[in-house]
Amino acid sequence: MQGFDASVFLRSLVWLKPELFLALLGFVLLGLSAALPEGKRRYVGLVALIGLAIAAVVVSSYAPGFPLGGPKIAPGTAQGGFPDGAGHPGFLADGFAIVLKLVFLLGAALCVLMAVRFLDVEKAQRGEFYAMVVFAVLGMSILASGNDFVTLYLGLETMALAVYTLVGFLRASRRSTEAALKYFLLGAFASGILLYGMSLVYGATGSYNLEGIAAAIASGTAGPRPLLHVGAVLVLVGMAFKIAAVPFHMWAPDAYEGAPTPVTGFISTAAKAAGFAMLLRIFFRGFWGLAADWTLLLAVLSAASMTFGNVVAVLQDNVKRMLAYSSIGHAGYMLLGLIAVGSSGGDPLTQRYGMTAVVLYLLVYTFANMGAFGTIVLLRRGSVPGDRVEDFRGLAGTYPVAAAAMTVFLLSLAGIPSTAGFIGKWWLFGAAIKADQAWLAVVAVLNSAISLYYYARIVAAMYMTAPEETRPEPAPAGLRAALAISLVFTVWIGIYPQPFIRFAQYALWPIGR
Amino acid sequence: MEAQFLMFLALAAVALAASVMVITRRNLVHSALYLIVTFFAVAAIYVLLHAEFLGVVQLLVYAGGIMVLFLFVILLVERPGTGPAGKPMRWHAAASGVLTLLVAAILGAHFLRSGMAPPGGTAVLGASGGNLETVSLALFRNYLLPFEVVSVLLLVALVGAIVLARPRA
């Protein structure tokens, strides 16, 4: 085998620090969960939290200007490692990967903060939960950096297997088990379609590396076009399933409703961000030469997801289910950014705008959605599931701060000015208009108006009805911290978004070289 | 060359005969056992073609893992010795026959058109250290990172299966 040099491999390891650390953390958590007695399992959650914070520091240490030493990655450049036979890197360290990894870690940390008390209530306090969250983040990190189909797929499956386990973690709950089974079966099916598409693309281009594929398409040496196109469409179908875009969304409402609520928050934010990371990588790095073809498909997916998700959400009485459909709609909004990049025709300004919009919205959405699910966790106690609209009745009387926070999260999801959601949607819809796709922006605005109706239903239930005569127990510290963090950032991004826009812009990379 | 060809004929005959037995046995467990014979014969053909790695994987994955899964499913789902019979079966047989002829015709046409593989194809492999060595070098050099990721993935699958399957506390 030519092209392999052990010293190159060892040098590449320096870009793998976050993943190595996360793997170690996962093993430590597994060991701890076996060693600690029943009553002390919740400390595994604490260790996981500290570990995730350290991982965030390790990830950020690559950013220029971060006080910690080590190799740096300048904005707009990529450092590659683990080259294949043709010299294309299999693993990329660039601003995009760093920013996305921070979003994953954020989602995981908020999930762990909420889960500690939730698992106590459900009598399912087991250390494996936290280990699985960490392994899921590990899979996402590998995926965000992956630059060939093998690495991308393995990262995706590592994440997916951990997430299936988390969804079905409440063994005593039929809903949880059913959700895990549905998610697993449909997920395995989608992975099969994805792999089949990848194998066709490999057959047509002779490379499994995204750069190799891009080079083959650009130079016209890619084999039969129908083979390549069918492969690309199948890859898109597999990815659309992972981000829950219509018509590949069937699993989402059941999985979201049945999963333990902190996990629902995790899969609707971090796992969705991971799906978008993979979509961006494959389609902008690998299939850039086909942009004119897949942009149209994405536009159809986007319009269908926005409209279907928001209209069906109106009919839901279960808040988790409602947020699941709203999440399908949000996947449609986020696709606008990708469509802008795809239909930019190589105009760098539009590309930058679209990329920034997607990454910024992923961050905004993580705070708002985790916060909304955190409020549902707060309502879960004793025999009250806490996920029906009537459970929110009179929340303003029992937990005034939580009710106010929930209102902010819902307004942010609807995109009302002075919340983070407004800034995010401003960029996304602006990207669509910049790329001459104004009709999609119109569809998106109309759907935002629809979404206001069902978000307002929850707000009305919280404020317009009198509280029931129950003395509220004080919210646990972890949950309070999670809600506070989500609230502060949702308002902060809404009022002073510049630092976060700069953060998102660090994720840019030169597209379509 | 002659001996190799005779070996191939013998192995192919075994594989075909066992395949026929698989679909004609009433007892599902017997069918499964004949399927193992088919797998072994096909694995031997791979070895004959200098695809030793493929042969070993064929034995490990199909004759090992997948067969055990088959047997489990047969034992769980259906009592051995029972199966649908009568009219639907006849239609089934006719349709299968037509499909088999169709696939054979397509594959045959394809092979006739594209011609045989150039002689010496396997000799080239042998000169570079053989199929097994080529595959393992690729696996442990260029694919070393994915290989390590697979180990984490399998661990996650293992822990996940135990978490979901162990009895409730």
XYZ file of N, CA and C in Angstrom, chain A residues 240-455:
648
model
N -32.284 12.926 4.945
C -33.568 13.573 5.244
C -34.256 12.837 6.388
N -34.067 11.523 6.436
C -34.625 10.777 7.557
C -33.986 11.230 8.866
N -32.672 11.403 8.856
C -31.978 11.730 10.101
C -32.365 13.117 10.617
N -32.658 14.063 9.709
C -33.065 15.388 10.187
C -34.580 15.499 10.275
N -35.307 14.408 10.005
C -36.772 14.370 10.090
C -37.420 15.407 9.190
N -37.092 15.353 7.892
C -37.745 16.234 6.923
C -38.877 15.450 6.246
N -40.004 16.132 5.996
C -41.121 15.493 5.289
C -40.646 15.144 3.888
N -40.945 13.982 3.314
C -41.803 12.901 3.805
C -41.063 11.786 4.558
N -39.951 12.070 5.180
C -39.212 11.018 5.892
C -39.229 11.276 7.397
N -40.359 11.793 7.881
C -40.450 12.264 9.262
C -41.227 11.309 10.152
N -41.735 10.196 9.592
C -42.730 9.374 10.293
C -42.320 8.980 11.704
N -41.024 8.765 11.900
C -40.570 8.268 13.199
C -40.618 9.361 14.261
N -40.500 10.627 13.830
C -40.210 11.690 14.794
C -41.289 11.856 15.874
N -42.576 11.992 15.538
C -43.545 12.242 16.616
C -43.568 11.122 17.660
N -43.538 9.865 17.213
C -43.577 8.757 18.169
C -42.317 8.704 19.012
N -41.170 8.862 18.356
C -39.910 8.791 19.106
C -39.820 9.948 20.104
N -40.215 11.147 19.689
C -40.111 12.305 20.570
C -41.050 12.157 21.757
N -42.251 11.628 21.493
C -43.242 11.535 22.559
C -42.846 10.464 23.577
N -42.355 9.329 23.091
C -42.080 8.220 23.992
C -40.764 8.350 24.735
N -39.805 9.065 24.159
C -38.470 9.130 24.762
C -38.533 9.875 26.096
N -37.607 9.556 27.025
C -37.488 10.373 28.234
C -37.291 11.836 27.821
N -37.974 12.769 28.472
C -38.007 14.151 27.974
C -36.630 14.774 27.758
N -35.646 14.598 28.664
C -34.335 15.187 28.369
C -33.745 14.628 27.081
N -34.016 13.340 26.807
C -33.512 12.734 25.574
C -34.222 13.318 24.364
N -35.533 13.594 24.506
C -36.246 14.238 23.398
C -35.568 15.546 23.043
N -35.219 16.334 24.084
C -34.513 17.575 23.832
C -33.203 17.322 23.117
N -32.494 16.288 23.559
C -31.178 15.969 22.988
C -31.293 15.575 21.523
N -32.253 14.684 21.187
C -32.324 14.246 19.786
C -32.894 15.335 18.896
N -33.717 16.255 19.474
C -34.273 17.283 18.598
C -33.276 18.411 18.371
N -32.216 18.494 19.161
C -31.245 19.575 18.957
C -29.898 19.027 18.488
N -29.196 18.307 19.375
C -27.847 17.857 19.028
C -27.871 16.859 17.875
N -28.776 15.859 17.941
C -28.790 14.844 16.883
C -29.215 15.471 15.560
N -30.123 16.427 15.618
C -30.534 17.104 14.385
C -29.367 17.931 13.833
N -28.641 18.599 14.727
C -27.471 19.365 14.287
C -26.465 18.442 13.619
N -26.312 17.230 14.176
C -25.374 16.278 13.577
C -25.825 15.905 12.171
N -27.145 15.688 12.007
C -27.654 15.378 10.674
C -27.355 16.494 9.692
N -27.541 17.744 10.158
C -27.261 18.878 9.279
C -25.769 18.972 8.970
N -24.928 18.668 9.963
C -23.483 18.708 9.723
C -23.116 17.747 8.607
N -23.693 16.534 8.661
C -23.368 15.528 7.648
C -23.909 15.947 6.284
N -25.143 16.474 6.290
C -25.760 16.940 5.047
C -24.887 18.011 4.387
N -24.448 19.008 5.209
C -23.622 20.094 4.685
C -22.329 19.553 4.103
N -21.663 18.672 4.875
C -20.389 18.136 4.416
C -20.536 17.404 3.101
N -21.488 16.456 3.063
C -21.595 15.607 1.877
C -21.979 16.444 0.662
N -22.967 17.348 0.832
C -23.478 18.014 -0.354
C -22.620 19.198 -0.776
N -21.945 19.862 0.153
C -21.103 20.985 -0.259
C -19.686 20.559 -0.592
N -19.207 19.527 0.076
C -17.845 19.096 -0.234
C -17.831 18.066 -1.337
N -18.787 17.104 -1.244
C -18.759 16.002 -2.200
C -19.527 16.286 -3.481
N -20.800 16.705 -3.307
C -21.680 16.814 -4.469
C -21.811 18.242 -4.958
N -20.793 19.090 -4.716
C -20.927 20.489 -5.112
C -21.193 20.611 -6.601
N -20.586 19.722 -7.394
C -20.750 19.779 -8.841
C -22.173 19.503 -9.297
N -23.005 18.945 -8.411
C -24.394 18.634 -8.771
C -25.363 19.623 -8.138
N -24.841 20.760 -7.635
C -25.660 21.655 -6.806
C -26.973 22.023 -7.484
N -26.935 22.267 -8.798
C -28.152 22.697 -9.488
C -29.238 21.638 -9.364
N -28.847 20.363 -9.323
C -29.837 19.288 -9.254
C -30.420 19.135 -7.852
N -29.521 19.099 -6.843
C -30.070 18.789 -5.517
C -30.709 19.987 -4.835
N -30.412 21.199 -5.289
C -31.060 22.359 -4.669
C -32.571 22.293 -4.842
N -33.015 21.846 -6.024
C -34.456 21.753 -6.273
C -35.093 20.733 -5.322
N -34.414 19.578 -5.157
C -34.950 18.550 -4.256
C -35.052 19.096 -2.833
N -34.001 19.808 -2.400
C -34.012 20.369 -1.048
C -35.143 21.372 -0.892
N -35.409 22.161 -1.955
C -36.474 23.157 -1.869
C -37.821 22.471 -1.654
N -38.041 21.347 -2.359
C -39.293 20.611 -2.175
C -39.384 20.074 -0.742
N -38.286 19.456 -0.276
C -38.262 18.927 1.092
C -38.549 20.037 2.102
N -37.909 21.191 1.882
C -38.030 22.300 2.818
C -39.466 22.804 2.887
N -40.064 23.074 1.712
C -41.433 23.605 1.697
C -42.394 22.596 2.315
N -42.231 21.302 1.982
C -43.121 20.280 2.525
C -42.960 20.181 4.042
N -41.718 20.213 4.538
C -41.483 20.078 5.979
C -42.085 21.247 6.740
N -41.857 22.469 6.239
C -42.374 23.650 6.923
C -43.891 23.579 7.007
N -44.531 23.318 5.865
C -45.984 23.377 5.823
C -46.593 22.227 6.630
N -46.147 21.002 6.361
C -46.733 19.853 7.038
C -46.489 19.932 8.543
N -45.248 20.194 8.933
C -44.917 20.218 10.356
C -45.761 21.207 11.119
N -45.874 22.419 10.612
C -46.589 23.456 11.352
C -48.096 23.243 11.340
N -48.649 22.767 10.211
C -50.097 22.574 10.159
C -50.513 21.436 11.091
N -49.768 20.327 11.066
C -50.159 19.190 11.904
C -49.939 19.512 13.386
N -48.928 20.346 13.688
C -48.673 20.697 15.089
C -49.884 21.385 15.715
N -50.673 22.083 14.895
C -51.849 22.784 15.411
C -52.816 21.804 16.056
N -52.867 20.572 15.527
C -53.875 19.613 15.971
C -53.463 18.839 17.216
N -52.242 19.038 17.729
C -51.746 18.179 18.804
C -52.147 18.694 20.183
N -52.473 17.736 21.076
C -52.763 18.095 22.458
C -51.616 17.722 23.382
N -50.719 16.897 22.892
C -49.557 16.523 23.686
C -48.415 17.460 23.316
N -47.838 18.113 24.324
C -46.860 19.160 24.024
C -45.610 18.571 23.379
N -45.184 17.362 23.837
C -43.988 16.763 23.232
C -44.230 16.463 21.760
N -45.444 15.975 21.459
C -45.788 15.683 20.068
C -45.857 16.967 19.257
N -46.432 18.005 19.883
C -46.530 19.301 19.217
C -45.126 19.815 18.881
N -44.225 19.718 19.858
C -42.861 20.190 19.613
C -42.156 19.306 18.582
N -42.559 18.030 18.500
C -41.966 17.156 17.481
C -42.344 17.663 16.090
N -43.639 17.968 15.898
C -44.043 18.476 14.588
C -43.423 19.840 14.337
N -43.338 20.660 15.393
C -42.704 21.958 15.218
C -41.236 21.776 14.829
N -40.619 20.709 15.373
C -39.225 20.422 15.042
C -39.078 20.026 13.578
N -40.071 19.296 13.049
C -40.070 18.968 11.613
C -40.119 20.267 10.805
N -40.976 21.206 11.248
C -41.052 22.494 10.575
C -39.731 23.237 10.626
N -39.061 23.165 11.797
C -37.787 23.875 11.925
C -36.707 23.284 11.027
N -36.766 21.958 10.811
C -35.821 21.356 9.860
C -36.032 21.995 8.489
N -37.312 22.253 8.153
C -37.600 22.913 6.879
C -37.010 24.307 6.812
N -37.143 25.080 7.921
C -36.538 26.422 7.938
C -35.025 26.331 7.718
N -34.398 25.376 8.434
C -32.935 25.321 8.374
C -32.447 24.921 6.995
N -33.266 24.133 6.276
C -32.876 23.754 4.919
C -32.758 24.981 4.014
N -33.471 26.078 4.371
C -33.392 27.299 3.556
C -31.945 27.741 3.393
N -31.172 27.647 4.478
C -29.782 28.074 4.416
C -28.990 27.250 3.415
N -29.230 25.932 3.430
C -28.535 25.049 2.489
C -28.930 25.362 1.054
N -30.245 25.627 0.872
C -30.730 25.929 -0.471
C -30.064 27.207 -0.979
N -29.893 28.185 -0.059
C -29.248 29.435 -0.461
C -27.835 29.164 -0.948
N -27.094 28.325 -0.211
C -25.729 28.019 -0.637
C -25.747 27.308 -1.980
N -26.682 26.329 -2.109
C -26.719 25.521 -3.324
C -27.090 26.324 -4.551
N -27.997 27.314 -4.395
C -28.447 28.053 -5.569
C -27.704 29.372 -5.718
N -26.579 29.514 -4.977
C -25.838 30.772 -5.054
C -25.103 30.898 -6.380
N -24.904 29.764 -7.053
C -24.162 29.807 -8.312
C -22.718 30.231 -8.128
N -22.172 29.966 -6.958
C -20.766 30.267 -6.736
C -20.512 31.655 -6.189
N -21.580 32.422 -5.926
C -21.383 33.753 -5.358
C -20.975 33.619 -3.893
N -19.748 34.006 -3.536
C -19.248 33.717 -2.179
C -20.060 34.404 -1.086
N -20.623 35.594 -1.394
C -21.351 36.324 -0.363
C -22.601 35.551 0.063
N -23.354 35.059 -0.919
C -24.567 34.294 -0.625
C -24.214 33.002 0.105
N -23.122 32.362 -0.329
C -22.699 31.120 0.320
C -22.421 31.350 1.792
N -21.648 32.408 2.050
C -21.295 32.713 3.439
C -22.551 32.989 4.252
N -23.474 33.738 3.642
C -24.714 34.088 4.329
C -25.505 32.825 4.690
N -25.636 31.933 3.711
C -26.410 30.720 3.947
C -25.799 29.841 5.022
N -24.481 29.631 4.939
C -23.779 28.791 5.926
C -23.938 29.366 7.330
N -23.691 30.677 7.443
C -23.807 31.323 8.752
C -25.206 31.140 9.305
N -26.216 31.299 8.419
C -27.599 31.206 8.871
C -27.883 29.826 9.465
N -27.436 28.771 8.779
C -27.725 27.421 9.274
C -27.074 27.207 10.638
N -25.783 27.528 10.735
C -25.060 27.256 11.981
C -25.631 28.095 13.124
N -25.935 29.374 12.824
C -26.505 30.240 13.860
C -27.843 29.692 14.331
N -28.657 29.214 13.387
C -29.978 28.727 13.780
C -29.874 27.453 14.611
N -28.892 26.610 14.280
C -28.710 25.385 15.081
C -28.445 25.755 16.535
N -27.640 26.793 16.736
C -27.320 27.236 18.100
C -28.555 27.811 18.785
N -29.246 28.703 18.071
C -30.441 29.351 18.617
C -31.483 28.312 18.991
N -31.671 27.344 18.083
C -32.695 26.329 18.262
C -32.357 25.417 19.445
N -31.061 25.160 19.644
C -30.659 24.321 20.774
C -31.106 24.945 22.088
N -30.853 26.253 22.255
C -31.236 26.906 23.514
C -32.756 26.894 23.697
N -33.498 27.313 22.651
C -34.949 27.449 22.806
C -35.612 26.093 23.029
N -35.195 25.084 22.236
C -35.872 23.791 22.326
C -35.513 23.047 23.610
N -34.229 23.101 24.012
C -33.849 22.456 25.272
C -34.606 23.110 26.418
N -34.755 24.440 26.349
C -35.489 25.131 27.395
C -36.937 24.674 27.458
N -37.579 24.558 26.287
C -38.983 24.142 26.260
C -39.132 22.739 26.839
N -38.238 21.820 26.466
C -38.344 20.466 27.008
C -37.999 20.447 28.493
N -37.121 21.368 28.915
C -36.803 21.458 30.340
C -38.035 21.806 31.167
N -38.886 22.669 30.624
C -40.112 23.013 31.352
C -41.019 21.788 31.485
N -41.041 20.950 30.450
C -41.849 19.728 30.543
C -41.276 18.809 31.622
N -39.942 18.745 31.711
C -39.313 17.932 32.764
C -39.745 18.439 34.138
N -39.831 19.763 34.268
C -40.217 20.355 35.546
C -41.615 19.894 35.959
N -42.511 19.749 34.982
C -43.896 19.394 35.275
C -44.063 17.913 35.574
N -43.080 17.113 35.246
C -43.169 15.674 35.461
C -42.977 15.370 36.937
N -44.023 14.886 37.575
C -43.855 14.481 38.975
C -44.940 13.470 39.317
N -44.576 12.535 40.200
C -45.518 11.524 40.650
C -46.225 10.867 39.479
N -47.553 11.045 39.425
C -48.318 10.380 38.377
C -48.639 11.326 37.220
N -48.163 12.574 37.301
C -48.464 13.537 36.238
C -47.404 13.423 35.149
N -47.801 13.070 33.919
C -46.787 12.978 32.864
C -46.214 14.334 32.509
N -47.019 15.400 32.599
C -46.487 16.745 32.399
C -46.315 17.142 30.955
N -46.774 16.292 29.996
C -46.534 16.656 28.608
C -47.839 16.949 27.856
N -48.959 17.127 28.596
C -50.198 17.527 27.916
C -50.392 19.036 28.094
N -51.156 19.615 27.173
C -51.353 21.060 27.255
C -52.027 21.408 28.581
N -52.956 20.536 29.066
C -53.651 20.876 30.319
C -52.728 20.837 31.531
N -51.595 20.105 31.409
C -50.646 20.112 32.528
C -50.021 21.489 32.737
N -50.076 22.316 31.687
C -49.468 23.652 31.796
C -50.416 24.662 32.424
N -51.665 24.227 32.724
C -52.648 25.169 33.258
C -52.161 25.805 34.548
N -52.224 27.117 34.576
C -51.920 27.828 35.802
C -50.461 27.766 36.212
N -49.585 27.466 35.287
C -48.167 27.385 35.632
C -47.649 28.734 36.109
N -48.254 29.824 35.590
C -47.818 31.164 35.986
C -48.017 31.370 37.477
N -49.007 30.657 38.085
C -49.226 30.793 39.514
C -48.270 29.931 40.320
N -48.016 28.687 39.854
C -47.196 27.770 40.650
C -45.708 28.019 40.454
N -45.270 28.151 39.201
C -43.847 28.430 38.924
C -43.769 29.676 38.035
N -43.889 30.884 38.598
C -43.937 32.078 37.731
C -42.708 32.230 36.851
N -41.526 31.938 37.399
C -40.306 32.132 36.607
C -40.262 31.137 35.457
N -40.605 29.881 35.760
C -40.585 28.863 34.702
C -41.591 29.200 33.617
N -42.762 29.715 34.018
C -43.773 30.064 33.019
C -43.259 31.190 32.125
N -42.603 32.192 32.745
C -42.052 33.286 31.944
C -40.978 32.756 31.005
N -40.119 31.864 31.518
C -39.055 31.312 30.677
C -39.656 30.538 29.514
N -40.667 29.704 29.814
C -41.310 28.917 28.745
C -41.886 29.840 27.683
N -42.480 30.959 28.120
C -43.034 31.915 27.160
C -41.931 32.434 26.238
N -40.779 32.757 26.832
C -39.671 33.257 26.013
C -39.219 32.193 25.019
N -39.112 30.920 25.496
C -38.664 29.852 24.590
C -39.637 29.695 23.423
N -40.933 29.731 23.737
C -41.926 29.542 22.674
C -41.909 30.717 21.705
N -41.757 31.934 22.240
C -41.681 33.099 21.357
C -40.444 33.007 20.479
N -39.358 32.479 21.047
C -38.138 32.333 20.264
C -38.351 31.319 19.146
N -39.042 30.202 19.467
C -39.311 29.203 18.427
C -40.187 29.808 17.327
N -41.112 30.710 17.730
C -41.985 31.329 16.725
C -41.257 32.427 15.968
N -40.161 32.950 16.532
C -39.393 33.970 15.824
C -39.865 35.379 16.076
N -40.261 35.691 17.324
C -40.709 37.033 17.669
C -39.484 37.909 17.953
N -39.457 39.168 17.480
C -38.295 40.032 17.704
C -37.911 40.148 19.176
N -36.637 40.400 19.388
C -35.973 40.504 20.691
C -35.775 39.153 21.352
N -36.110 38.051 20.639
C -35.661 36.736 21.095
C -34.670 36.203 20.063
N -33.943 35.135 20.465
C -32.923 34.586 19.577
C -33.531 34.073 18.280
N -34.748 33.502 18.381
C -35.373 32.916 17.198
C -35.546 33.922 16.073
N -35.784 35.193 16.427
C -35.955 36.221 15.408
C -34.668 36.401 14.618
N -33.557 36.502 15.358
C -32.265 36.678 14.676
C -31.998 35.499 13.750
N -32.240 34.282 14.267
C -31.989 33.090 13.460
C -32.821 33.088 12.199
N -34.128 33.392 12.350
C -34.988 33.353 11.171
C -34.653 34.495 10.220
N -34.260 35.646 10.769
C -33.856 36.783 9.937
C -32.761 36.337 8.973
N -31.763 35.623 9.509
C -30.651 35.182 8.659
C -31.116 34.124 7.667
N -31.921 33.166 8.127
C -32.349 32.086 7.232
C -33.206 32.631 6.094
N -34.221 33.432 6.456
C -35.117 33.934 5.414
C -34.345 34.893 4.509
N -33.444 35.687 5.108
C -32.611 36.589 4.318
C -31.769 35.822 3.317
N -31.242 34.660 3.757
C -30.424 33.843 2.856
C -31.253 33.381 1.673
N -32.509 32.962 1.960
C -33.368 32.490 0.870
C -33.632 33.612 -0.126
N -33.862 34.833 0.384
C -34.142 35.957 -0.518
C -32.899 36.318 -1.322
N -31.731 36.311 -0.649
C -30.467 36.633 -1.331
C -30.211 35.680 -2.492
N -30.649 34.427 -2.327
C -30.395 33.431 -3.366
C -31.539 33.374 -4.368
N -32.371 34.409 -4.422
C -33.489 34.478 -5.368
C -34.489 33.349 -5.178
N -34.696 32.931 -3.932
C -35.710 31.923 -3.648
C -36.773 32.564 -2.756
N -37.268 33.729 -3.202
C -38.180 34.491 -2.350
C -39.433 33.695 -2.025
N -39.885 32.832 -2.952
C -41.132 32.093 -2.683
C -40.976 31.212 -1.449
N -39.766 30.656 -1.248
C -39.557 29.832 -0.061
C -39.625 30.689 1.200
N -39.077 31.912 1.109
C -39.142 32.808 2.254
C -40.584 33.145 2.586
N -41.418 33.323 1.558
C -42.842 33.617 1.792
C -43.501 32.434 2.503
N -43.237 31.214 2.006
C -43.791 30.014 2.654
C -43.352 29.966 4.117
N -42.083 30.291 4.353
C -41.550 30.219 5.711
C -42.226 31.226 6.633
N -42.436 32.447 6.120
C -43.076 33.468 6.962
C -44.511 33.070 7.282
N -45.247 32.566 6.277
C -46.624 32.128 6.509
C -46.652 31.031 7.579
N -45.684 30.110 7.499
C -45.657 29.015 8.463
C -45.311 29.508 9.863
N -44.457 30.530 9.947
C -44.149 31.097 11.264
C -45.412 31.669 11.888
N -46.276 32.246 11.029
C -47.535 32.785 11.550
C -48.413 31.659 12.085
N -48.464 30.535 11.355
C -49.254 29.392 11.834
C -48.708 28.910 13.173
N -47.368 28.853 13.256
C -46.764 28.290 14.467
C -47.117 29.131 15.692
N -47.296 30.448 15.489
C -47.652 31.306 16.621
C -48.923 30.808 17.298
N -49.866 30.262 16.490
C -51.150 29.833 17.047
C -50.948 28.744 18.084
N -50.202 27.702 17.746
C -50.111 26.597 18.707
C -49.157 26.902 19.847
N -48.133 27.739 19.603
C -47.294 28.144 20.739
C -48.138 28.972 21.719
